[in-house]
XYZ file of C-alpha atoms in Angstrom:
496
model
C -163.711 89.616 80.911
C -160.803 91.246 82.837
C -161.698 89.021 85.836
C -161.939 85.988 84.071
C -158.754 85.852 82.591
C -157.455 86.751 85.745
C -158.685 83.820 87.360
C -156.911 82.104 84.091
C -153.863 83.681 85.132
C -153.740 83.066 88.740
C -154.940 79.585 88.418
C -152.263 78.848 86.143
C -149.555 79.964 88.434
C -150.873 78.004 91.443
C -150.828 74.849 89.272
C -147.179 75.844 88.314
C -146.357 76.586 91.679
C -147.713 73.231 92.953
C -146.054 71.327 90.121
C -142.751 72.745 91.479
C -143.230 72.105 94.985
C -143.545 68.487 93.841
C -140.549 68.078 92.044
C -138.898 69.952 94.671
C -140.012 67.378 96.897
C -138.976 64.001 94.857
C -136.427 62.243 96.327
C -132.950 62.750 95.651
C -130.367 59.823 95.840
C -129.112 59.471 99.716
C -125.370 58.662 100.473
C -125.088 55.316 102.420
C -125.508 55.182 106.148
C -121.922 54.201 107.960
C -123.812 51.841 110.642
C -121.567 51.037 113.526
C -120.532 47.456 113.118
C -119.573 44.930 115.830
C -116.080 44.391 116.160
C -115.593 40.936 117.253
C -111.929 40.173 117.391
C -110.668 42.100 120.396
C -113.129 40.627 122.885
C -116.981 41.879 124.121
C -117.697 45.620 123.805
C -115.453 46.880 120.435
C -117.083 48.039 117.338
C -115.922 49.978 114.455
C -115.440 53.747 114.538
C -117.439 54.760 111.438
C -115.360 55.103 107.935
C -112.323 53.418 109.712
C -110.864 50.184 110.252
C -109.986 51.384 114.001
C -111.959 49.410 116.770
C -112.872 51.129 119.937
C -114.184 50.160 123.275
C -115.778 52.735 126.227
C -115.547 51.567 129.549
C -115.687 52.735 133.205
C -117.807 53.086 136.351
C -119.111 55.813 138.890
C -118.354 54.903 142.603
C -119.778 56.352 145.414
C -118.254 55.641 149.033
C -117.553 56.360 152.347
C -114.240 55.979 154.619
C -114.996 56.175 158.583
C -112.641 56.300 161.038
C -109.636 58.006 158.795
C -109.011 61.589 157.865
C -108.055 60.375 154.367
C -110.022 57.722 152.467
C -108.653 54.474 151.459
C -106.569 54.575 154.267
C -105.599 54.321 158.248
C -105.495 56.723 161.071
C -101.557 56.596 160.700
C -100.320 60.474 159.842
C -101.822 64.275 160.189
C -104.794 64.773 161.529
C -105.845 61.325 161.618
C -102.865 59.697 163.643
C -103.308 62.643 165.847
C -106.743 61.773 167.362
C -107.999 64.326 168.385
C -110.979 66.894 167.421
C -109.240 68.125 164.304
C -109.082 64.717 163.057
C -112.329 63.740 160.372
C -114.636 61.181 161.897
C -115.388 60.220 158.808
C -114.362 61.434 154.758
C -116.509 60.843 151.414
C -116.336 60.613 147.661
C -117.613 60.152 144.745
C -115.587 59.411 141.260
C -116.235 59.000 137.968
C -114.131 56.683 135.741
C -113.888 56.965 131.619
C -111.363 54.457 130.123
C -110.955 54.376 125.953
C -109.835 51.401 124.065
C -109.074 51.696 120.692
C -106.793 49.273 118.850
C -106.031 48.788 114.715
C -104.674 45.406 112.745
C -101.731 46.353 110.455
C -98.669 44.425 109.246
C -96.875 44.651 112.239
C -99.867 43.716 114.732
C -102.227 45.376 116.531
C -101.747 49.212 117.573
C -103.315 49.815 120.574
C -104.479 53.247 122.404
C -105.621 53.407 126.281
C -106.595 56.030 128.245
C -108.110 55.992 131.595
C -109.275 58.682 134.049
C -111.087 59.595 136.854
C -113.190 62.988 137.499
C -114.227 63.077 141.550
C -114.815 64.887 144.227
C -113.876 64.231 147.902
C -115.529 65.510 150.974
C -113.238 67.806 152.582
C -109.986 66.241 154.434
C -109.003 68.755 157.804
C -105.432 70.080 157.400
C -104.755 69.676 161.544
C -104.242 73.737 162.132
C -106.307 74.871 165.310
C -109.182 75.702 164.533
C -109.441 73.298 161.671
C -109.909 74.341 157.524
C -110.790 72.040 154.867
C -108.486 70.883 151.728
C -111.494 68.770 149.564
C -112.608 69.950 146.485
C -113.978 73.094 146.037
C -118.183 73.163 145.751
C -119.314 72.247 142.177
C -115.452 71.688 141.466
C -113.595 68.634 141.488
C -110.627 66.952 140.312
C -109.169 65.177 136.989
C -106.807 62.104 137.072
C -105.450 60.931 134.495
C -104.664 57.346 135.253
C -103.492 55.661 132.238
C -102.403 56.930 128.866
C -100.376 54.514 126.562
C -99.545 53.413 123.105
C -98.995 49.687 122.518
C -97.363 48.640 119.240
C -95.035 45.625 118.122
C -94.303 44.523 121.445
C -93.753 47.907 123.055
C -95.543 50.300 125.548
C -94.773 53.490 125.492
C -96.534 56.228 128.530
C -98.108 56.077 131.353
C -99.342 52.494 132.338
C -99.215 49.977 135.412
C -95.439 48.874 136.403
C -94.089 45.552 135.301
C -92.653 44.939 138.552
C -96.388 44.841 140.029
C -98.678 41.416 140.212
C -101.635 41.544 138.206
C -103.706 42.489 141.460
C -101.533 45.158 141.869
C -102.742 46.597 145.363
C -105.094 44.328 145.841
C -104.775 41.037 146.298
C -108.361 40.971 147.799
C -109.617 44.034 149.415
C -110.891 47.899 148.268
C -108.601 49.618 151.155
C -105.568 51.264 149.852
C -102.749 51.070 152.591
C -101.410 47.349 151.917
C -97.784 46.960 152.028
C -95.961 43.868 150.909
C -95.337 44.664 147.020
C -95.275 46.776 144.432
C -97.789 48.944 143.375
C -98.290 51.629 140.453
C -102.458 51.653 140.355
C -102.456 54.925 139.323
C -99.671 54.560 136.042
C -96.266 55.139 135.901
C -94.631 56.450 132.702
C -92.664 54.034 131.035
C -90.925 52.335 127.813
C -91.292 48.368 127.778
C -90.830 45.842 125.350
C -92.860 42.492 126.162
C -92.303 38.937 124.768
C -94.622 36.749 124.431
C -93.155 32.716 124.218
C -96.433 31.342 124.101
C -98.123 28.762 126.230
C -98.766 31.920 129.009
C -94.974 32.662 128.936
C -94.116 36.180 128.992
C -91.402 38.537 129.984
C -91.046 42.357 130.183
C -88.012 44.725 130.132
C -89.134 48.187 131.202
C -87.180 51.606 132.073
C -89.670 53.437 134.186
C -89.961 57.041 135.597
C -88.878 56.864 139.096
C -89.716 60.153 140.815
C -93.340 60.107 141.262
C -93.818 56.553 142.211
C -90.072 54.708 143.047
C -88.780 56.723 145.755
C -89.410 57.171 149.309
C -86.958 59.456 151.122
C -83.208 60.114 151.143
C -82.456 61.659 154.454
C -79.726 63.781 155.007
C -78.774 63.856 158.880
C -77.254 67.198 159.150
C -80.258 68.858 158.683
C -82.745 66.538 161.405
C -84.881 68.145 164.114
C -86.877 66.972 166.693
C -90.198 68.471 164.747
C -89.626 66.101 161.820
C -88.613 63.382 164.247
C -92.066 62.983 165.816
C -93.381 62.908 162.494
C -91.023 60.071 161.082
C -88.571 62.063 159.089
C -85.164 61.723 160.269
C -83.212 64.015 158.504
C -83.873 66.911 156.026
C -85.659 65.616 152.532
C -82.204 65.525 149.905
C -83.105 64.535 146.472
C -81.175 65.516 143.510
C -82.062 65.490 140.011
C -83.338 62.652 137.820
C -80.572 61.301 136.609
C -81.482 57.348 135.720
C -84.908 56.172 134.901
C -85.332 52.739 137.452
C -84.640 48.774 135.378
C -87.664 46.625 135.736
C -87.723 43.363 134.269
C -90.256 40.788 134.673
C -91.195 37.070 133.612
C -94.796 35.842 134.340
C -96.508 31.979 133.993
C -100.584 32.099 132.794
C -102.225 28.983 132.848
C -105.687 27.781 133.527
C -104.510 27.178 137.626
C -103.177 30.288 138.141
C -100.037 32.342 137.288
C -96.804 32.832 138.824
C -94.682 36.118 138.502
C -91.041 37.193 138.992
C -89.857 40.788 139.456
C -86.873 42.315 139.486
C -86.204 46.600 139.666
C -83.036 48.148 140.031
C -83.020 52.370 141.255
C -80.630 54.639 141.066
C -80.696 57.089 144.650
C -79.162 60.159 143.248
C -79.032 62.856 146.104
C -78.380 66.532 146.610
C -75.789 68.392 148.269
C -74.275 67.983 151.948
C -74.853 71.578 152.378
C -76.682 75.124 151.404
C -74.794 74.881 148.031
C -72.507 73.048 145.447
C -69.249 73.648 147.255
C -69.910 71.648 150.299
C -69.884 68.353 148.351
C -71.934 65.196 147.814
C -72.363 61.851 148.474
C -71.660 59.533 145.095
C -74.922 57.499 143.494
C -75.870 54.356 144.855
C -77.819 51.797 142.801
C -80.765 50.341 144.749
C -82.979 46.825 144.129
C -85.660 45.315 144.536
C -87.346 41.448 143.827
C -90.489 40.502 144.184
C -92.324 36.746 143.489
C -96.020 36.004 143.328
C -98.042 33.855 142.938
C -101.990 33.367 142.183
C -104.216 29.681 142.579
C -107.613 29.820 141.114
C -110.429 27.702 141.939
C -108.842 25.838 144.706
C -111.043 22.886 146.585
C -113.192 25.672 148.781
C -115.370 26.847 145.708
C -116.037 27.757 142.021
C -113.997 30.578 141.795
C -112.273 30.787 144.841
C -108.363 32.701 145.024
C -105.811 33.204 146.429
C -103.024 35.698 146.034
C -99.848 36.405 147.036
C -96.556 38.067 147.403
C -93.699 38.360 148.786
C -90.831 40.998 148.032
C -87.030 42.075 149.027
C -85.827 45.744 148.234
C -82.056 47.439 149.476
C -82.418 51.086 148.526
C -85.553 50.576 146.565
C -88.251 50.819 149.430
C -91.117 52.040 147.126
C -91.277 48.562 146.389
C -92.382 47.251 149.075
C -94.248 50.649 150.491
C -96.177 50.486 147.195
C -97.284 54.290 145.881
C -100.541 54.779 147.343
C -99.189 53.082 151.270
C -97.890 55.944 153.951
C -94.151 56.119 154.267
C -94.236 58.236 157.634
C -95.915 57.427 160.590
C -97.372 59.526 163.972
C -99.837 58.059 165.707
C -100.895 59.596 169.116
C -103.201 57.095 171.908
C -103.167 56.616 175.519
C -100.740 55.719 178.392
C -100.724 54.337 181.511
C -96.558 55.951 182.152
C -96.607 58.180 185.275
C -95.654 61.828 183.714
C -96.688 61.017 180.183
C -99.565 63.087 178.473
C -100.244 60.620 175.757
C -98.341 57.848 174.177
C -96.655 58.400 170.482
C -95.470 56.196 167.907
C -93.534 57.211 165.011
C -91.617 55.726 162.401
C -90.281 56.791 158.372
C -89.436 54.915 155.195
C -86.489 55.653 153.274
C -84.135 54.503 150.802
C -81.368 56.036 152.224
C -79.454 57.814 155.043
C -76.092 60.039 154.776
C -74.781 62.743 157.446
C -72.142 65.554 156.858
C -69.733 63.819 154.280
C -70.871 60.087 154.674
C -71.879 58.450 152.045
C -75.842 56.746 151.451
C -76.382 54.156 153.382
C -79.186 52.105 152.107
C -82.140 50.961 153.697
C -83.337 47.506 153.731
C -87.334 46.559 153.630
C -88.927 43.084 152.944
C -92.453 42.211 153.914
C -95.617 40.073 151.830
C -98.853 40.638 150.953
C -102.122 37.950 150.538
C -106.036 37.496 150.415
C -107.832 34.738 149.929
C -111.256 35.181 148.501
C -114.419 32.806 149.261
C -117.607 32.658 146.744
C -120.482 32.156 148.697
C -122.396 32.378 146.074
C -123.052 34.245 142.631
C -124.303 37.092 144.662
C -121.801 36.783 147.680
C -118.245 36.986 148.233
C -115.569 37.972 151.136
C -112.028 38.003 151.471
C -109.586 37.975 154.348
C -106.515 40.191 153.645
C -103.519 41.312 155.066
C -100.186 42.663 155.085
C -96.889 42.711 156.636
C -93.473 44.723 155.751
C -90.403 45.123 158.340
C -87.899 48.290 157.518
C -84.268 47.502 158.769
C -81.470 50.412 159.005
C -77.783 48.768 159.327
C -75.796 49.848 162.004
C -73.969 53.488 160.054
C -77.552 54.483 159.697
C -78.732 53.998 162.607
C -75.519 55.991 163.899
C -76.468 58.908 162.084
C -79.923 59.214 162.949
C -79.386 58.304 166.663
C -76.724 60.944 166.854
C -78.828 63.380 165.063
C -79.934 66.909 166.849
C -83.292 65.945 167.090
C -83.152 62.834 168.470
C -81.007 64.346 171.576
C -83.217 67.172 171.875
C -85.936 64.263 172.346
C -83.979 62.642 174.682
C -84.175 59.167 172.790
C -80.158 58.194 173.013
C -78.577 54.962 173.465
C -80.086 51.635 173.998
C -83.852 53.555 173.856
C -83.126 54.576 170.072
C -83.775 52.256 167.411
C -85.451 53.269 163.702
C -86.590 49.999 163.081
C -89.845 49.027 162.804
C -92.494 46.461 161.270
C -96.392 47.749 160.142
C -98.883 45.067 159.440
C -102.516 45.087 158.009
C -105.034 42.692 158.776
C -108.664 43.071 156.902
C -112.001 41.782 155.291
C -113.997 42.370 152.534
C -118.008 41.277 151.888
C -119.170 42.227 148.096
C -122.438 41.863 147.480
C -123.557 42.184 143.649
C -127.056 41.970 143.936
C -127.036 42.514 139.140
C -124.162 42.554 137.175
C -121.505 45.296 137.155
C -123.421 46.576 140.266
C -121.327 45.675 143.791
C -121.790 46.962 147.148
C -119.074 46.028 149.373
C -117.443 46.744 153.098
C -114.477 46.906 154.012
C -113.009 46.183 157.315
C -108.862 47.287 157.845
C -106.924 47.062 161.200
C -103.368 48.330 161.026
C -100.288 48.276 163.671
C -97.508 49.935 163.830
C -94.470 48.068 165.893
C -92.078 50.408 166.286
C -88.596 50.086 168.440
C -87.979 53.382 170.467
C -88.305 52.882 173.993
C -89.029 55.249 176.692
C -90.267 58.387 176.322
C -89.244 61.665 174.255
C -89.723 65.297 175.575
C -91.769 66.747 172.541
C -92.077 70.016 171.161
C -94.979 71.596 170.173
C -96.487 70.403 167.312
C -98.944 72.443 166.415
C -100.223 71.182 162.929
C -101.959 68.458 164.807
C -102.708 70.802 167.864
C -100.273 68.815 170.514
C -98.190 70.445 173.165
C -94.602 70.957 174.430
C -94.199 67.172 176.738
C -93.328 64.011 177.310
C -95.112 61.341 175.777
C -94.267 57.764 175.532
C -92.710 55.862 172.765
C -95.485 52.866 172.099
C -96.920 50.927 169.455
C -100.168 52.075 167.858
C -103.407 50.928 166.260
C -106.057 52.301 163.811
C -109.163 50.634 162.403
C -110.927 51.972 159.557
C -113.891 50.977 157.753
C -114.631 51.875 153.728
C -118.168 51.416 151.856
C -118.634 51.694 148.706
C -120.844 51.417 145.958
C -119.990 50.791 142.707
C -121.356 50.659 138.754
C -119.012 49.307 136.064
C -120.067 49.857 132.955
């Protein structure tokens, strides 16, 4: 009996046991699923953020790539190592990068707000610093490095942060090619931080007015005289580096033409050279502020008779104490370049030349330097699969006659032995280049790129040298010649 109303029992709590399970198991009311939703009024790639009325876009692309011929990729054999060519130079230099760019923008009652970021995580084959023997400055192993490239807010008309200058063309560097080193133009690839207000007059018409940070990407060198030596000399830098504070951020304004043929742009930037002391401290004095310029115009032709597609791009620009406008941000602005010679007496031949906007000696005031130069490519569709472009460059710097007083009278130019007639600062670089892409599938390009640069520079004779041992070259006379460098850059590329 005791066992069968034990079975009873236990039965009786398995059933209640299983009736529970069930009702533990019926299905309970779900909230709604936020699906992502297309967001079709900015363009391709937006959709909704989920629970928001915010639209974003993800972009970017991972490059890998190779620079031969240069120390430093992206550009010539023209400082360092590289110009000094010779076994502590890199026959070659490598990287790969990559890029993450975040678009998110919002309608409200005053227009569209607008976020952007953009930046780049890579890591670069080791670049040689020049000592004897040579070390390595590339990124560490496993390590790397973080740009940040862009970072703005766009509301009512106005960018605020870090974002590409108004002052550059819409090809900013590149008019046609990959390689960095063009000169010819403006050029803030990388972001510059600024405030800008942009109106737009309809039918393509726009215009910018922009204040714009101008130490990182506006100024070249202000060179103060009194403090040059013959080891900076040889390397292009003909005085001791005098910046003072920031004072003034630099004007840019800017008006620009869309339409279906092309687009022509006109920029203007005005930059304040603010420099340091004439001596070791405060008492010794200073030269007073001189306001620089610079104007550029450009212009851009689409689909002209040679092909569906076809371009071509240029510019042409003017600065007086602005020369970071023509020697655009990522271009050298000192040069030392070593080759051969056929001068009786002469170990090697040298040419060397600097950038700056400005020159003063012991209480003088800045004289400014004067650049001009252009920039072009024109770019051929061979097919959907095929393109190249031919690209080049050209840029003269001009010191007026005070300036060149100073720096031909300077101590290191007499220790060098380059007086009178045989000492001139001027000099012109040019760039001459082509480009094959091949994009075998969308957003997937290989391409390579072919760079030959010159340096023209205007010394004469030869200069008795000292020892300059970060590129590993003795104590002697070289002589004072013009100088090539070819490079070549290949690179693949995913966009994404």
């Amino acid at each position: 009996m005791k066992t069968v109303r034990s079975l009873v029992l236990g039965s009786g709590a398995a059933l209640l046991a299983m009736s529970g399970a069930q009702a533990a198991d019926l299905p309970i009311k779900a909230k709604a699923v936020e699906y992502v939703r297309v967001c079709s009024m900015y363009g391709a790639g937006f959709f909704y953020i989920p629970g928001t009325d915010t639209c974003i876009k993800l972009g970017g692309y991972l490059r890998a790539e190779a620079g031969f011929g240069t120390n430093t990729i992206f550009q010539n054999a023209v400082n360092g190592p590289a110009g000094a060519r010779n076994r502590l130079s890199n026959y070659y230099t490598t990287r790969s990068r990559a890029d993450l760019s975040i678009d998110t923008r919002t309608a409200t009652e005053y227009g569209v707000v607008r976020t952007f970021f953009d930046g780049v995580f890579q890591w670069t084959g080791g670049s040689t610093t020049g000592s004897n023997p040579s070390t390595y400055t590339g990124d560490a192993i496993a390590g790397g490095t973080l740009g940040v490239f862009y970072a703005f807010i766009q509301f009512a008309g106005f960018t605020m942060g870090k974002a590409v200058s108004q002052f550059d063309a819409p090809w900013a560097n590149y008019p046609g090619n990959n390689f960095d080193g063009l000169t010819g133009g403006g050029g803030t690839i990388t972001g510059v931080n600024q405030f800008t207000y942009t109106a737009d007059f309809g039918s393509g018409i726009t215009a910018a007015i922009s204040l714009q940070d101008a130490t990182q990407y506006s100024q070249s060198q202000i060179w103060n005289t009194a403090g040059q030596n013959a080891a900076g000399v040889i390397t292009g830098a003909y005085g001791a580096s005098n910046f003072g504070g920031n004072v003034a951020p630099d004007i840019v304004g800017m008006v620009r033409v869309d339409q279906a043929w092309g687009l022509f742009q006109a920029s203007f930037a005005a930059h304040d050279n603010h420099a340091a002391f004439f001596g070791a401290n405060e008492t010794t004095g200073h030269p007073a502020d001189k306001w620089g310029y610079a104007g550029q115009l450009a212009l851009s032709i689409k689909n002209i008779p040679t092909g569906p597609g076809d371009t071509l791009n240029v510019q042409g620009v003017y600065t007086n104490g602005a020369s970071r406008y023509n020697f655009q941000s990522l271009s050298p602005i000192n040069y030392a370049m070593y080759g051969g010679t056929n001068v009786a007496g002469a170990f090697q031949s040298l040419g060397f030349a600097g950038v700056s906007d400005s020159v003063f000696g012991a209480n003088t005031q800045q004289q400014l330097t004067t650049t001009y130069g252009a920039r072009g490519a024109f770019t051929h569709n061979w097919d959907p699969f095929w393109n190249t472009a031919v690209y080049g460059s050209w840029s003269a710097v001009r010191y007026n006659a005070t300036a060149k007083g100073l720096i031909c009278n300077g101590a290191g130019m007499v220790a060098l032995g380059i007086v009178g007639a045989n000492c001139n600062p001027d000099f012109n670089i040019s760039t001459l280049g082509v480009i094959t892409r091949w994009t075998p599938v969308k957003n997937l390009t290989f391409s390579a790129d072919v760079a030959w640069t010159r340096l023209d520079q205007k010394f004469a004779g030869v200069a008795n040298a000292p020892v300059a041992a970060a590129v590993a070259k003795p104590a002697t006379t070289y002589q004072l010649k013009d100088q090539d460098s070819v490079s070549l850059l290949l690179r693949a590329q995913r966009n994404w």
